[in-house]
Amino acid sequence: MSKILVIDDNADIREITHELLSEAGFEVIEAGSGQVGLEIANLEPPDLILCDVVMPDLDGYEVLKGLRRTEQTSTIPFIFLTSLDSKAAIRQGMGMGADDYLTKPLDPEELLQAINARLHRQTAFNDSFQKKLNTLSANLAQSLPHELNTPLSIILMSAEVLQSEQLTVAENSVMCRMLNSAAHRLQSLIEKYLLYSELEILWANHSRTFQKCELTVPKQPVTSLIREIAIRRADNANRMADLKLELTGLEGKSTLLNISDKWLKHLVDEVIFNAFQYSRSGQPVTIQACQQAGEFVLNVHDRGYGMTAEQIASIGAYVQFDRKLHAQQGFGLGLVIVKRLADLHGGRMLIDSLPGLQTTLTVYLPLND
């Protein structure tokens, strides 16, 4: 049985609404003021809230703000019930995150339809969230132990050998290289995890407050930044011959983006790293950048493993595809990080891919007016 909280300072309306909802099979809780309603919602979160707008102590808008600021109440479906029927009042309510706006006197059928529609949507959302959570748990169980234990085992083994055995200079050099490589791999995993966590916190705040990520214009020229990262990634992959840089679309132009150096470097690095990691040695990785229609466009093309439309739609944290077929390192966070960075800064990420043949990943970021 779904539980509905009715917040209204008019006792008669509360009684009528209570009777209607009870007959429809709902459990009903009443609050005679906005403040009391907010307190009840936090102590005993309902499945849906019906709330008046004009109330003496705390109006409906303030109640909604209070609910959206608290994690346990931020996603509760919320419907305004009010005699205010102006377009401005409706826009204000919906703009603040209300799920619906019904005017008094209430039509019983309309009210029940609105309630059932919102509860159905919330159930679908919860089911989808649980499915994603289950998938995330399975992916973590599959990748996390391996990705952390592999470099850690190499580090421990190398340290033990260096400590307990007499090695030649050549053997010592080999062990040190193994130790250094494993340590850097472990460091990279930790840094990527921390980066993803930071972006998710920013995104949660962004979604809740409807504000953009803090923006600053990058200090380093964009062409220089892309070239520097591309050369480093190609060199690390021993694929300098595969790197194709086409940045002529930015020559003679001042590229001003509303994104800090820190975030832009992370975005470019993840896109290029992904292209080299999931493509074959000897095949080109082409990096293009230009300005068009008020946007900065970064386009990275590789002739690699490719992705199906279903895989592209399923991109998420800790998700890796065909792991048994292709040797992969990492947690599968790269594309999620790129998408989140683009979203936070008013841009978008698109992927066009043919399985087994090629992938083109394009990032669009708005130019600073």
CSV table of C-alpha atoms in Angstrom, one decimal:
chain,number,residue,atom,x,y,z
A,1,MET,CA,0.0,0.0,0.0
A,2,SER,CA,1.4,3.4,-1.1
A,3,LYS,CA,1.7,6.1,1.6
A,4,ILE,CA,0.7,9.6,0.7
A,5,LEU,CA,1.4,12.7,2.7
A,6,VAL,CA,-1.2,15.5,2.4
A,7,ILE,CA,0.1,19.0,3.4
A,8,ASP,CA,-2.6,21.7,3.6
A,9,ASP,CA,-3.6,24.2,6.3
A,10,ASN,CA,-7.3,23.8,5.4
A,11,ALA,CA,-8.7,21.1,7.5
A,12,ASP,CA,-11.8,20.6,5.3
A,13,ILE,CA,-9.6,20.0,2.2
A,14,ARG,CA,-7.4,17.6,4.2
A,15,GLU,CA,-10.5,15.6,5.3
A,16,ILE,CA,-11.9,15.4,1.8
A,17,THR,CA,-8.6,14.4,0.2
A,18,HIS,CA,-8.0,11.9,3.0
A,19,GLU,CA,-11.3,10.2,2.4
A,20,LEU,CA,-10.9,10.0,-1.3
A,21,LEU,CA,-7.4,8.5,-1.1
A,22,SER,CA,-8.3,6.1,1.6
A,23,GLU,CA,-11.2,4.8,-0.5
A,24,ALA,CA,-8.7,4.4,-3.4
A,25,GLY,CA,-6.6,2.1,-1.2
A,26,PHE,CA,-3.8,4.5,-0.2
A,27,GLU,CA,-2.4,5.0,3.3
A,28,VAL,CA,-2.8,8.7,4.1
A,29,ILE,CA,-0.8,11.0,6.5
A,30,GLU,CA,-1.9,14.6,7.2
A,31,ALA,CA,0.0,17.7,8.0
A,32,GLY,CA,-1.7,21.0,8.8
A,33,SER,CA,1.3,23.2,8.0
A,34,GLY,CA,4.3,23.3,5.7
A,35,GLN,CA,6.8,23.0,8.6
A,36,VAL,CA,5.0,20.0,10.1
A,37,GLY,CA,4.8,18.4,6.7
A,38,LEU,CA,8.5,18.8,6.1
A,39,GLU,CA,9.3,17.3,9.5
A,40,ILE,CA,7.0,14.3,8.8
A,41,ALA,CA,8.5,13.7,5.4
A,42,ASN,CA,12.0,13.5,6.9
A,43,LEU,CA,11.0,11.3,9.8
A,44,GLU,CA,8.7,9.0,7.8
A,45,PRO,CA,9.3,9.5,4.0
A,46,PRO,CA,6.1,8.8,2.1
A,47,ASP,CA,5.7,7.5,-1.4
A,48,LEU,CA,4.2,10.7,-2.7
A,49,ILE,CA,3.4,14.2,-1.4
A,50,LEU,CA,0.4,16.4,-2.1
A,51,CYS,CA,1.0,20.0,-1.0
A,52,ASP,CA,-0.8,23.3,-0.9
A,53,VAL,CA,1.1,26.4,-2.1
A,54,VAL,CA,-0.2,29.2,0.1
A,55,MET,CA,0.3,28.4,3.8
A,56,PRO,CA,1.1,30.8,6.7
A,57,ASP,CA,4.3,29.4,8.2
A,58,LEU,CA,6.1,27.7,5.3
A,59,ASP,CA,4.6,27.8,1.8
A,60,GLY,CA,4.6,25.0,-0.7
A,61,TYR,CA,7.6,26.3,-2.6
A,62,GLU,CA,9.7,26.3,0.6
A,63,VAL,CA,8.5,22.8,1.5
A,64,LEU,CA,9.6,21.6,-2.0
A,65,LYS,CA,13.0,23.3,-1.6
A,66,GLY,CA,13.5,21.7,1.8
A,67,LEU,CA,12.6,18.2,0.4
A,68,ARG,CA,15.0,18.5,-2.6
A,69,ARG,CA,17.9,19.5,-0.3
A,70,THR,CA,17.7,16.3,1.7
A,71,GLU,CA,18.9,13.0,0.1
A,72,GLN,CA,16.2,10.8,1.6
A,73,THR,CA,13.4,13.1,0.4
A,74,SER,CA,14.9,14.5,-2.8
A,75,THR,CA,13.3,12.1,-5.2
A,76,ILE,CA,9.8,11.8,-3.6
A,77,PRO,CA,7.1,12.5,-6.2
A,78,PHE,CA,5.6,15.9,-5.4
A,79,ILE,CA,2.3,17.4,-6.6
A,80,PHE,CA,1.1,20.9,-5.9
A,81,LEU,CA,-2.6,21.3,-5.0
A,82,THR,CA,-3.6,25.0,-5.1
A,83,SER,CA,-6.1,27.6,-6.1
A,84,LEU,CA,-3.3,29.5,-7.9
A,85,ASP,CA,-3.8,28.7,-11.5
A,86,SER,CA,-1.8,31.4,-13.2
A,87,LYS,CA,0.9,30.4,-15.8
A,88,ALA,CA,3.6,32.1,-13.7
A,89,ALA,CA,2.6,30.1,-10.6
A,90,ILE,CA,2.6,26.8,-12.6
A,91,ARG,CA,5.9,27.5,-14.2
A,92,GLN,CA,7.5,28.4,-10.8
A,93,GLY,CA,6.3,25.1,-9.3
A,94,MET,CA,7.3,22.9,-12.2
A,95,GLY,CA,10.6,24.8,-12.5
A,96,MET,CA,11.5,24.0,-8.9
A,97,GLY,CA,11.1,20.3,-9.6
A,98,ALA,CA,7.4,19.5,-8.8
A,99,ASP,CA,6.0,16.5,-10.7
A,100,ASP,CA,2.6,18.0,-11.3
A,101,TYR,CA,0.4,21.0,-10.5
A,102,LEU,CA,-3.3,20.6,-9.9
A,103,THR,CA,-5.7,23.4,-9.2
A,104,LYS,CA,-8.6,23.5,-6.8
A,105,PRO,CA,-11.4,22.6,-6.7
A,106,LEU,CA,-10.0,19.1,-7.3
A,107,ASP,CA,-11.4,16.7,-9.8
A,108,PRO,CA,-11.2,13.3,-8.0
A,109,GLU,CA,-10.6,11.4,-11.2
A,110,GLU,CA,-7.9,13.8,-12.3
A,111,LEU,CA,-6.2,13.6,-8.9
A,112,LEU,CA,-6.1,9.8,-8.8
A,113,GLN,CA,-4.8,9.7,-12.4
A,114,ALA,CA,-2.0,12.1,-11.5
A,115,ILE,CA,-1.1,10.2,-8.4
A,116,ASN,CA,-1.1,6.8,-10.1
A,117,ALA,CA,1.0,8.1,-13.0
A,118,ARG,CA,3.6,9.6,-10.7
A,119,LEU,CA,3.7,6.4,-8.5
A,120,HIS,CA,4.1,4.2,-11.6
A,121,ARG,CA,6.9,6.4,-12.9
A,122,GLN,CA,8.6,6.3,-9.5
A,123,THR,CA,8.3,2.5,-9.4
A,124,ALA,CA,9.8,2.2,-12.9
A,125,PHE,CA,12.6,4.5,-11.8
A,126,ASN,CA,13.3,2.5,-8.7
A,127,ASP,CA,13.3,-0.8,-10.7
A,128,SER,CA,15.7,0.7,-13.2
A,129,PHE,CA,17.9,2.0,-10.4
A,130,GLN,CA,18.0,-1.4,-8.7
A,131,LYS,CA,18.8,-3.1,-12.0
A,132,LYS,CA,21.7,-0.7,-12.5
A,133,LEU,CA,22.9,-1.3,-8.9
A,134,ASN,CA,22.8,-5.0,-9.4
A,135,THR,CA,24.8,-4.7,-12.7
A,136,LEU,CA,27.3,-2.4,-10.9
A,137,SER,CA,27.7,-4.9,-8.1
A,138,ALA,CA,28.4,-7.7,-10.5
A,139,ASN,CA,30.9,-5.6,-12.5
A,140,LEU,CA,32.7,-4.6,-9.4
A,141,ALA,CA,32.9,-8.2,-8.2
A,142,GLN,CA,34.3,-9.2,-11.5
A,143,SER,CA,36.9,-6.4,-12.2
A,144,LEU,CA,37.8,-4.9,-8.8
A,145,PRO,CA,39.7,-7.8,-7.2
A,146,HIS,CA,41.7,-8.5,-10.4
A,147,GLU,CA,42.6,-4.9,-11.2
A,148,LEU,CA,43.8,-4.2,-7.7
A,149,ASN,CA,45.4,-7.6,-6.9
A,150,THR,CA,47.4,-7.9,-10.1
A,151,PRO,CA,49.6,-4.8,-9.7
A,152,LEU,CA,49.7,-5.3,-5.9
A,153,SER,CA,50.9,-8.9,-6.3
A,154,ILE,CA,53.7,-7.7,-8.7
A,155,ILE,CA,54.7,-5.0,-6.2
A,156,LEU,CA,54.9,-7.5,-3.3
A,157,MET,CA,56.7,-10.1,-5.3
A,158,SER,CA,59.2,-7.7,-6.7
A,159,ALA,CA,59.9,-6.2,-3.3
A,160,GLU,CA,60.4,-9.7,-1.8
A,161,VAL,CA,62.8,-10.7,-4.5
A,162,LEU,CA,64.8,-7.5,-4.3
A,163,GLN,CA,65.0,-7.9,-0.5
A,164,SER,CA,65.9,-11.6,-0.3
A,165,GLU,CA,67.9,-12.5,-3.3
A,166,GLN,CA,71.3,-11.5,-4.8
A,167,LEU,CA,70.6,-10.2,-8.3
A,168,THR,CA,72.8,-9.2,-11.2
A,169,VAL,CA,72.6,-5.6,-12.3
A,170,ALA,CA,70.5,-6.7,-15.3
A,171,GLU,CA,68.1,-8.7,-13.1
A,172,ASN,CA,67.8,-5.9,-10.6
A,173,SER,CA,67.0,-3.5,-13.4
A,174,VAL,CA,64.2,-5.8,-14.7
A,175,MET,CA,62.7,-6.1,-11.2
A,176,CYS,CA,62.8,-2.4,-10.7
A,177,ARG,CA,61.0,-1.8,-14.0
A,178,MET,CA,58.3,-4.3,-13.1
A,179,LEU,CA,57.9,-2.7,-9.6
A,180,ASN,CA,57.7,0.8,-11.1
A,181,SER,CA,55.2,-0.3,-13.8
A,182,ALA,CA,52.9,-2.0,-11.3
A,183,ALA,CA,53.0,0.9,-8.9
A,184,HIS,CA,52.1,3.4,-11.6
A,185,ARG,CA,49.2,1.1,-12.7
A,186,LEU,CA,47.9,0.9,-9.2
A,187,GLN,CA,48.3,4.7,-8.8
A,188,SER,CA,46.4,5.3,-12.1
A,189,LEU,CA,43.5,3.1,-10.9
A,190,ILE,CA,43.2,4.9,-7.7
A,191,GLU,CA,43.4,8.4,-9.3
A,192,LYS,CA,40.7,7.4,-11.9
A,193,TYR,CA,38.4,6.1,-9.1
A,194,LEU,CA,38.9,9.3,-7.1
A,195,LEU,CA,38.2,11.4,-10.3
A,196,TYR,CA,35.0,9.5,-11.0
A,197,SER,CA,33.9,9.9,-7.4
A,198,GLU,CA,34.5,13.7,-7.5
A,199,LEU,CA,32.6,14.1,-10.7
A,200,GLU,CA,29.6,12.1,-9.4
A,201,ILE,CA,29.5,14.4,-6.3
A,202,LEU,CA,29.6,17.5,-8.6
A,203,TRP,CA,26.9,16.0,-10.8
A,204,ALA,CA,24.6,15.2,-7.8
A,205,ASN,CA,24.9,18.8,-6.6
A,206,HIS,CA,24.5,20.1,-10.2
A,207,SER,CA,21.2,18.1,-10.6
A,208,ARG,CA,19.9,19.1,-7.2
A,209,THR,CA,20.6,22.8,-7.4
A,210,PHE,CA,20.2,23.2,-11.2
A,211,GLN,CA,23.6,25.0,-11.4
A,212,LYS,CA,26.4,24.5,-13.8
A,213,CYS,CA,29.8,23.3,-12.7
A,214,GLU,CA,32.1,26.1,-11.7
A,215,LEU,CA,33.6,27.4,-14.9
A,216,THR,CA,37.0,29.0,-15.7
A,217,VAL,CA,38.6,29.6,-19.1
A,218,PRO,CA,41.6,27.2,-19.7
A,219,LYS,CA,45.0,29.0,-19.6
A,220,GLN,CA,46.9,26.6,-21.9
A,221,PRO,CA,46.1,26.9,-25.7
A,222,VAL,CA,43.7,24.0,-26.6
A,223,THR,CA,45.8,22.9,-29.6
A,224,SER,CA,48.9,22.7,-27.4
A,225,LEU,CA,47.1,20.8,-24.7
A,226,ILE,CA,45.7,18.2,-27.2
A,227,ARG,CA,49.0,17.7,-29.0
A,228,GLU,CA,50.9,17.3,-25.7
A,229,ILE,CA,48.4,14.6,-24.4
A,230,ALA,CA,48.2,12.8,-27.7
A,231,ILE,CA,51.9,12.5,-28.0
A,232,ARG,CA,52.3,11.2,-24.5
A,233,ARG,CA,49.6,8.6,-24.8
A,234,ALA,CA,50.9,7.4,-28.2
A,235,ASP,CA,54.4,7.2,-26.8
A,236,ASN,CA,53.2,5.2,-23.7
A,237,ALA,CA,51.4,2.8,-26.0
A,238,ASN,CA,54.5,2.5,-28.3
A,239,ARG,CA,52.4,3.7,-31.2
A,240,MET,CA,53.8,7.0,-32.3
A,241,ALA,CA,53.5,5.9,-35.9
A,242,ASP,CA,49.8,5.4,-35.5
A,243,LEU,CA,49.1,8.9,-34.2
A,244,LYS,CA,47.4,11.2,-36.7
A,245,LEU,CA,46.9,14.8,-35.5
A,246,GLU,CA,44.6,17.1,-37.5
A,247,LEU,CA,44.3,20.3,-35.6
A,248,THR,CA,44.3,22.7,-38.5
A,249,GLY,CA,40.6,23.5,-37.8
A,250,LEU,CA,41.8,25.6,-34.8
A,251,GLU,CA,44.7,27.4,-36.4
A,252,GLY,CA,44.4,31.2,-36.2
A,253,LYS,CA,41.5,31.0,-33.8
A,254,SER,CA,41.2,31.8,-30.2
A,255,THR,CA,39.5,28.9,-28.5
A,256,LEU,CA,37.8,30.0,-25.3
A,257,LEU,CA,36.0,27.3,-23.4
A,258,ASN,CA,34.1,27.4,-20.2
A,259,ILE,CA,36.1,24.6,-18.7
A,260,SER,CA,39.2,24.7,-16.5
A,261,ASP,CA,42.6,23.3,-17.5
A,262,LYS,CA,42.1,20.5,-15.0
A,263,TRP,CA,38.9,19.2,-16.4
A,264,LEU,CA,39.8,19.7,-20.0
A,265,LYS,CA,43.0,17.7,-19.5
A,266,HIS,CA,41.1,14.9,-17.9
A,267,LEU,CA,38.5,14.9,-20.7
A,268,VAL,CA,41.1,14.9,-23.6
A,269,ASP,CA,43.3,12.4,-21.9
A,270,GLU,CA,40.5,9.9,-21.3
A,271,VAL,CA,39.2,10.2,-24.9
A,272,ILE,CA,42.7,9.6,-26.4
A,273,PHE,CA,43.7,6.9,-23.9
A,274,ASN,CA,40.5,5.0,-24.7
A,275,ALA,CA,41.2,5.1,-28.5
A,276,PHE,CA,44.7,3.6,-28.1
A,277,GLN,CA,43.6,1.1,-25.5
A,278,TYR,CA,40.8,-0.3,-27.6
A,279,SER,CA,42.4,-0.3,-31.1
A,280,ARG,CA,45.1,-2.5,-32.7
A,281,SER,CA,48.7,-1.6,-33.0
A,282,GLY,CA,49.5,-0.5,-36.6
A,283,GLN,CA,46.1,1.0,-37.1
A,284,PRO,CA,45.8,4.8,-37.1
A,285,VAL,CA,44.3,6.9,-34.3
A,286,THR,CA,43.1,10.1,-35.8
A,287,ILE,CA,42.5,13.2,-33.6
A,288,GLN,CA,40.7,16.2,-35.0
A,289,ALA,CA,39.6,19.4,-33.4
A,290,CYS,CA,37.7,22.4,-34.8
A,291,GLN,CA,35.2,25.1,-34.0
A,292,GLN,CA,31.7,25.0,-35.6
A,293,ALA,CA,28.3,26.5,-34.8
A,294,GLY,CA,29.5,28.0,-31.5
A,295,GLU,CA,31.0,24.8,-30.3
A,296,PHE,CA,34.5,23.3,-29.8
A,297,VAL,CA,34.5,19.8,-31.4
A,298,LEU,CA,37.0,17.1,-30.5
A,299,ASN,CA,36.8,14.1,-32.7
A,300,VAL,CA,38.8,10.9,-32.1
A,301,HIS,CA,38.7,8.0,-34.6
A,302,ASP,CA,40.2,4.6,-34.3
A,303,ARG,CA,40.1,1.3,-36.2
A,304,GLY,CA,39.6,-0.9,-33.2
A,305,TYR,CA,37.3,-3.4,-31.7
A,306,GLY,CA,34.2,-1.2,-32.1
A,307,MET,CA,31.0,-1.4,-30.2
A,308,THR,CA,27.4,-2.4,-30.8
A,309,ALA,CA,24.5,0.0,-30.4
A,310,GLU,CA,23.5,-2.0,-27.3
A,311,GLN,CA,26.9,-1.7,-25.8
A,312,ILE,CA,27.0,2.1,-26.4
A,313,ALA,CA,23.6,2.4,-24.7
A,314,SER,CA,24.9,0.4,-21.8
A,315,ILE,CA,28.0,2.5,-21.1
A,316,GLY,CA,28.3,3.0,-17.3
A,317,ALA,CA,30.7,2.9,-14.4
A,318,TYR,CA,32.8,-0.2,-14.0
A,319,VAL,CA,31.3,-1.6,-17.3
A,320,GLN,CA,33.7,-3.3,-19.7
A,321,PHE,CA,32.7,-5.2,-22.8
A,322,ASP,CA,34.2,-8.4,-24.2
A,323,ARG,CA,36.7,-8.5,-21.4
A,324,LYS,CA,37.3,-12.2,-22.0
A,325,LEU,CA,38.1,-11.6,-25.7
A,326,HIS,CA,40.4,-8.5,-25.3
A,327,ALA,CA,43.0,-7.9,-22.6
A,328,GLN,CA,41.8,-4.8,-20.7
A,329,GLN,CA,43.1,-2.9,-17.8
A,330,GLY,CA,41.2,-0.5,-15.6
A,331,PHE,CA,37.7,-0.2,-14.1
A,332,GLY,CA,35.8,0.8,-17.3
A,333,LEU,CA,35.4,4.4,-16.1
A,334,GLY,CA,37.0,6.3,-19.0
A,335,LEU,CA,33.9,7.0,-21.2
A,336,VAL,CA,31.7,7.7,-18.1
A,337,ILE,CA,34.2,10.3,-17.0
A,338,VAL,CA,34.2,11.9,-20.5
A,339,LYS,CA,30.4,12.0,-20.6
A,340,ARG,CA,30.1,13.4,-17.1
A,341,LEU,CA,32.6,16.2,-17.8
A,342,ALA,CA,30.8,17.1,-21.0
A,343,ASP,CA,27.4,17.1,-19.3
A,344,LEU,CA,28.7,19.2,-16.4
A,345,HIS,CA,30.0,21.9,-18.8
A,346,GLY,CA,26.9,22.1,-21.0
A,347,GLY,CA,28.3,19.8,-23.7
A,348,ARG,CA,27.7,16.3,-25.0
A,349,MET,CA,29.4,13.1,-26.0
A,350,LEU,CA,28.5,11.0,-29.1
A,351,ILE,CA,29.8,7.6,-30.2
A,352,ASP,CA,29.5,6.2,-33.7
A,353,SER,CA,30.9,2.7,-34.0
A,354,LEU,CA,31.0,-0.4,-36.2
A,355,PRO,CA,31.7,-3.7,-34.2
A,356,GLY,CA,35.1,-5.1,-35.2
A,357,LEU,CA,35.9,-2.2,-37.5
A,358,GLN,CA,36.0,1.3,-36.0
A,359,THR,CA,34.9,3.8,-33.4
A,360,THR,CA,34.5,7.6,-33.6
A,361,LEU,CA,34.0,9.4,-30.3
A,362,THR,CA,33.0,13.1,-30.6
A,363,VAL,CA,32.9,15.6,-27.7
A,364,TYR,CA,31.1,19.0,-28.1
A,365,LEU,CA,31.7,21.8,-25.7
A,366,PRO,CA,30.1,25.3,-25.9
A,367,LEU,CA,32.5,28.2,-26.7
A,368,ASN,CA,32.7,31.0,-24.3
A,369,ASP,CA,30.8,34.0,-25.6
